[in-house]
Short mmCIF file of C-alpha atoms and ligand atoms in Angstrom, two decimals:
data_model
loop_
_atom_site.label_atom_id
_atom_site.label_comp_id
_atom_site.label_asym_id
_atom_site.label_seq_id
_atom_site.Cartn_x
_atom_site.Cartn_y
_atom_site.Cartn_z
CA MET N 1 -12.74 7.25 3.50
CA LYS N 2 -9.55 7.89 1.50
CA LEU N 3 -6.13 6.22 2.43
CA ILE N 4 -2.71 8.10 2.51
CA ILE N 5 -0.11 5.65 3.22
CA ALA N 6 3.52 6.56 3.92
CA ASN N 7 6.13 4.11 3.24
CA TRP N 8 9.23 5.26 4.69
CA LYS N 9 11.17 2.19 3.16
CA ALA N 10 14.96 2.25 4.81
CA TYR N 11 15.04 5.95 3.77
CA VAL N 12 14.68 6.75 7.72
CA THR N 13 17.52 5.48 9.84
CA SER N 14 17.05 6.38 13.37
CA ALA N 15 14.14 6.52 16.00
CA LYS N 16 14.83 10.06 16.35
CA GLU N 17 14.04 10.77 12.73
CA ALA N 18 11.24 8.59 12.79
CA ARG N 19 9.57 10.29 15.91
CA THR N 20 10.15 13.63 14.22
CA LEU N 21 8.42 12.58 10.97
CA ALA N 22 5.60 11.11 13.03
CA ASP N 23 5.40 14.38 15.32
CA ALA N 24 5.17 16.46 12.21
CA VAL N 25 2.26 14.38 10.89
CA LYS N 26 0.28 14.86 14.17
CA LYS N 27 0.37 18.65 14.02
CA VAL N 28 -1.38 18.48 10.80
CA LYS N 29 -5.07 18.86 11.01
CA ILE N 30 -6.30 15.79 9.00
CA LYS N 31 -9.46 16.18 6.99
CA LYS N 32 -12.46 14.25 7.58
CA ASP N 33 -12.74 11.12 5.83
CA LEU N 34 -8.83 10.86 5.33
CA LYS N 35 -6.94 8.47 7.08
CA VAL N 36 -3.08 8.30 7.33
CA VAL N 37 -1.21 5.31 7.87
CA LEU N 38 2.66 5.45 8.66
CA CYS N 39 4.76 2.77 7.77
CA PRO N 40 8.30 2.94 9.37
CA PRO N 41 10.87 0.17 9.37
CA PHE N 42 9.97 -2.62 11.76
CA VAL N 43 12.38 -1.28 14.30
CA PHE N 44 10.96 1.90 14.70
CA LEU N 45 7.31 0.97 14.91
CA GLY N 46 7.71 1.33 18.97
CA ALA N 47 8.76 4.62 18.66
CA MET N 48 5.81 6.38 16.62
CA GLY N 49 3.86 7.24 19.87
CA LYS N 50 0.11 7.84 19.97
CA LYS N 51 -2.14 6.98 17.10
CA SER N 52 -5.80 8.46 16.44
CA ALA N 53 -8.83 7.53 14.41
CA ALA N 54 -7.08 9.58 11.60
CA LEU N 55 -3.57 7.91 12.20
CA SER N 56 -2.82 4.38 12.03
CA LEU N 57 0.30 2.38 12.07
CA GLY N 58 1.51 -0.02 9.26
CA ALA N 59 4.43 -2.33 8.39
CA GLN N 60 6.32 -2.57 5.23
CA ASP N 61 6.33 -6.36 5.13
CA MET N 62 5.61 -9.30 7.33
CA PHE N 63 6.17 -13.14 7.35
CA TRP N 64 3.30 -15.75 6.07
CA LYS N 65 3.93 -18.07 8.95
CA GLU N 66 2.41 -17.82 12.39
CA GLY N 67 5.91 -18.19 14.36
CA GLY N 68 8.54 -20.67 14.90
CA PRO N 69 12.15 -21.59 13.63
CA TYR N 70 12.13 -18.44 11.05
CA THR N 71 15.20 -16.71 11.87
CA GLY N 72 14.65 -12.73 11.06
CA GLU N 73 11.06 -12.82 10.38
CA VAL N 74 8.43 -10.79 11.76
CA THR N 75 4.71 -12.40 12.03
CA ALA N 76 1.40 -10.67 11.72
CA GLU N 77 0.78 -11.59 15.51
CA MET N 78 3.86 -9.65 16.59
CA LEU N 79 2.84 -6.57 14.59
CA PHE N 80 -0.79 -6.82 15.94
CA GLY N 81 0.58 -6.59 19.08
CA VAL N 82 2.61 -3.27 18.65
CA GLY N 83 -0.31 -1.63 17.01
CA VAL N 84 0.23 -2.21 13.48
CA ALA N 85 -3.28 -2.02 11.40
CA TYR N 86 -1.92 -2.40 7.87
CA VAL N 87 0.74 -4.06 6.28
CA LEU N 88 2.31 -3.71 2.87
CA ILE N 89 2.68 -6.79 0.75
CA GLY N 90 4.61 -7.62 -2.21
CA HIS N 91 6.09 -4.05 -2.80
CA SER N 92 7.86 -4.16 -6.20
CA GLU N 93 11.06 -3.61 -4.37
CA ARG N 94 10.88 -6.80 -2.52
CA ARG N 95 9.67 -8.72 -5.22
CA HIS N 96 12.70 -7.27 -7.42
CA HIS N 97 15.38 -7.16 -4.76
CA LEU N 98 14.21 -10.22 -2.75
CA GLY N 99 12.54 -12.44 -5.13
CA GLU N 100 9.03 -12.32 -3.53
CA THR N 101 6.87 -14.26 -5.77
CA ASP N 102 3.06 -13.98 -6.50
CA GLU N 103 2.77 -17.11 -4.31
CA MET N 104 4.49 -15.52 -1.25
CA VAL N 105 2.37 -12.43 -1.68
CA ASN N 106 -0.61 -14.51 -1.60
CA ALA N 107 0.48 -16.38 1.45
CA LYS N 108 1.12 -13.10 3.17
CA ALA N 109 -2.17 -11.47 2.33
CA LYS N 110 -3.82 -14.48 3.98
CA ALA N 111 -1.61 -14.86 7.06
CA ALA N 112 -2.37 -10.90 7.32
CA LEU N 113 -6.25 -11.40 7.54
CA ALA N 114 -5.57 -14.42 9.66
CA GLY N 115 -3.77 -11.99 11.79
CA ARG N 116 -6.13 -9.14 12.08
CA LEU N 117 -4.09 -6.99 9.82
CA LYS N 118 -5.34 -5.18 6.58
CA PRO N 119 -2.93 -6.26 3.73
CA VAL N 120 -2.02 -3.61 1.19
CA VAL N 121 -1.05 -5.68 -1.77
CA CYS N 122 0.92 -3.83 -4.39
CA VAL N 123 0.73 -4.81 -8.16
CA GLY N 124 2.15 -2.90 -11.07
CA GLU N 125 3.51 -3.51 -14.46
CA LYS N 126 7.37 -3.05 -15.02
CA THR N 127 7.03 -1.00 -18.14
CA ARG N 128 4.45 0.23 -20.44
CA ASP N 129 5.39 -0.51 -23.76
CA ASP N 130 1.91 -0.82 -25.14
CA GLU N 131 -1.52 -0.39 -24.11
CA LYS N 132 -1.93 -4.22 -23.06
CA SER N 133 0.79 -4.03 -20.56
CA ILE N 134 -1.30 -2.73 -17.58
CA PRO N 135 -3.76 -5.46 -18.00
CA ARG N 136 -1.34 -8.29 -18.48
CA ALA N 137 0.86 -7.80 -15.64
CA VAL N 138 -1.74 -6.46 -13.25
CA ALA N 139 -4.35 -9.08 -13.93
CA GLU N 140 -2.00 -11.86 -13.17
CA GLN N 141 -0.66 -10.42 -9.71
CA THR N 142 -4.19 -9.48 -8.78
CA ARG N 143 -5.89 -12.71 -9.34
CA LYS N 144 -2.87 -14.70 -7.52
CA ALA N 145 -2.94 -12.31 -4.51
CA PHE N 146 -6.55 -12.77 -4.09
CA GLU N 147 -6.60 -16.77 -4.52
CA GLY N 148 -8.02 -18.67 -1.73
CA ILE N 149 -9.25 -15.51 -0.09
CA GLN N 150 -12.83 -16.06 1.42
CA LYS N 151 -15.38 -13.64 -0.24
CA ASN N 152 -16.35 -11.95 2.99
CA ARG N 153 -12.63 -11.17 3.59
CA VAL N 154 -11.91 -9.33 0.17
CA GLU N 155 -13.14 -5.82 1.56
CA ASP N 156 -10.16 -6.02 4.20
CA VAL N 157 -7.76 -6.20 1.21
CA ILE N 158 -6.45 -2.86 -0.18
CA VAL N 159 -4.81 -3.00 -3.71
CA ALA N 160 -2.03 -0.40 -4.31
CA TYR N 161 -1.55 -0.04 -8.04
CA GLU N 162 2.06 0.84 -8.27
CA PRO N 163 3.54 0.98 -11.71
CA VAL N 164 7.35 0.11 -11.14
CA TRP N 165 8.45 2.49 -13.94
CA ALA N 166 7.08 5.34 -11.68
CA ILE N 167 8.48 4.52 -8.32
CA GLY N 168 11.31 6.55 -7.20
CA THR N 169 11.65 8.06 -10.73
CA GLY N 170 10.03 11.18 -10.51
CA ILE N 171 7.58 10.31 -13.35
CA ALA N 172 4.13 9.72 -12.04
CA ASP N 173 1.30 8.21 -13.96
CA THR N 174 -1.61 10.33 -14.95
CA PRO N 175 -4.56 10.41 -12.60
CA ASN N 176 -6.55 9.01 -15.88
CA ASP N 177 -4.55 6.27 -16.29
CA ALA N 178 -4.30 5.19 -12.87
CA LEU N 179 -8.07 5.35 -12.77
CA SER N 180 -8.04 3.00 -15.71
CA ALA N 181 -5.69 0.62 -14.09
CA ALA N 182 -7.95 0.75 -11.04
CA ILE N 183 -11.20 -0.11 -12.88
CA TYR N 184 -9.07 -2.85 -14.43
CA ILE N 185 -8.13 -4.35 -10.90
CA ARG N 186 -11.48 -4.13 -9.73
CA LYS N 187 -12.88 -6.00 -13.03
CA VAL N 188 -10.54 -8.73 -12.17
CA ILE N 189 -11.54 -9.07 -8.68
CA ALA N 190 -15.41 -8.99 -9.91
CA GLU N 191 -14.57 -12.01 -12.13
CA MET N 192 -13.17 -13.65 -9.26
CA TYR N 193 -16.23 -12.97 -7.01
CA ASP N 194 -18.64 -10.50 -7.76
CA GLN N 195 -19.03 -6.93 -8.87
CA LYS N 196 -20.54 -5.83 -5.38
CA THR N 197 -17.55 -7.56 -3.77
CA ALA N 198 -15.02 -5.77 -6.06
CA MET N 199 -16.66 -2.51 -5.53
CA LYS N 200 -15.81 -2.70 -1.87
CA VAL N 201 -12.04 -3.20 -2.42
CA LYS N 202 -10.13 -0.02 -2.02
CA VAL N 203 -7.51 0.74 -4.80
CA LEU N 204 -4.64 3.27 -4.33
CA TYR N 205 -2.34 4.89 -6.43
CA GLY N 206 1.52 4.68 -5.86
CA GLY N 207 4.54 6.12 -7.79
CA SER N 208 6.33 9.62 -7.52
CA VAL N 209 3.36 10.93 -5.56
CA ASP N 210 4.55 14.31 -4.58
CA VAL N 211 3.08 17.78 -3.16
CA ARG N 212 2.33 18.91 -6.69
CA ASN N 213 0.57 15.77 -7.84
CA ALA N 214 -1.32 14.13 -4.82
CA ALA N 215 -4.45 15.79 -4.77
CA ALA N 216 -5.25 15.09 -8.52
CA PHE N 217 -4.95 11.15 -7.51
CA VAL N 218 -6.76 11.55 -4.40
CA ASN N 219 -9.51 13.58 -5.50
CA GLN N 220 -10.21 11.23 -8.40
CA ASN N 221 -13.23 9.20 -7.95
CA GLY N 222 -12.46 5.51 -8.37
CA ILE N 223 -8.99 5.95 -6.60
CA ASP N 224 -9.12 5.55 -2.99
CA GLY N 225 -5.88 7.41 -1.78
CA VAL N 226 -2.12 7.11 -2.35
CA LEU N 227 0.96 5.34 -1.41
CA VAL N 228 3.71 7.65 -1.12
CA GLY N 229 7.45 6.72 -0.83
CA ARG N 230 10.16 9.38 -0.89
CA ALA N 231 7.87 12.37 -0.32
CA SER N 232 6.73 11.01 2.98
CA THR N 233 10.14 11.26 4.36
CA ASP N 234 10.16 15.10 4.05
CA LYS N 235 8.29 16.39 6.97
CA ARG N 236 7.42 19.53 5.04
CA GLU N 237 6.35 17.95 1.83
CA PHE N 238 4.27 15.42 3.32
CA ALA N 239 2.39 17.88 5.56
CA GLY N 240 2.09 19.82 2.25
CA ILE N 241 0.50 16.81 0.66
CA LEU N 242 -2.08 16.26 3.55
CA GLU N 243 -2.86 19.71 3.59
CA GLY N 244 -3.56 20.21 -0.12
CA ILE N 245 -5.77 17.45 -0.52
C1 PEP Y 301 6.76 3.48 -2.92
O1 PEP Y 301 7.45 2.87 -2.79
O2 PEP Y 301 5.70 2.63 -3.08
C2 PEP Y 301 6.58 4.63 -3.84
C3 PEP Y 301 5.39 5.01 -4.36
O3 PEP Y 301 7.72 5.40 -3.83
P1 PEP Y 301 8.09 6.62 -4.35
O4 PEP Y 301 6.76 7.57 -3.90
O5 PEP Y 301 9.19 7.31 -3.81
O6 PEP Y 301 7.77 6.61 -6.06
#
């Protein structure tokens, strides 16, 4: 099964807009073996209406503690309670604007698993100055994200390879280079656990995915889907992405 995750970020600013986008997705006949995950801002999670086998709900972030005196935070239990199944962890915008560290990402991934959510851990290099820049940044972020996660839970973690230079820039990676990164990510996981375990981890590509390039990433063997930002907030374009795969 391939995953198409829509990260609406803070582009969507009203419940009405969220509902309109969700309704547009529900009108698309989602192909067999595809699952769409919509990640609205927290406050619109309740406005998304019915889910289905092909359509799940995701959150854009969560806190690593179970609950208590943590003003403003949203826990895994709260998300699970409103029907969330997936949660983005360590998106580069959070790492950059909010100072999220690899340690926080690791704590959140573990808390998500404990809370019955599937963490979608985002990793990616800031710049691609030489051929070693993918391995260095991606290996470090991947290793730290999986630290202390039990082998039997590894397959519940999804990794989104999102090169920072490709996010929101209109300059996507090539499917070939994204595949190299996905292979590399699985190699790092195999070193921590074993090959069989690593092969069970879904690795997605994200960064300027749009209606013209989505199919090439999704149909690439070894890439298990895409994480779509801006293009997922345009109902015609996102429907076009789903129909074109
Ligand atoms: C993202 O935010 O995860 C993303 C991939 O954004 P965009 O598609 O807008 O580059």
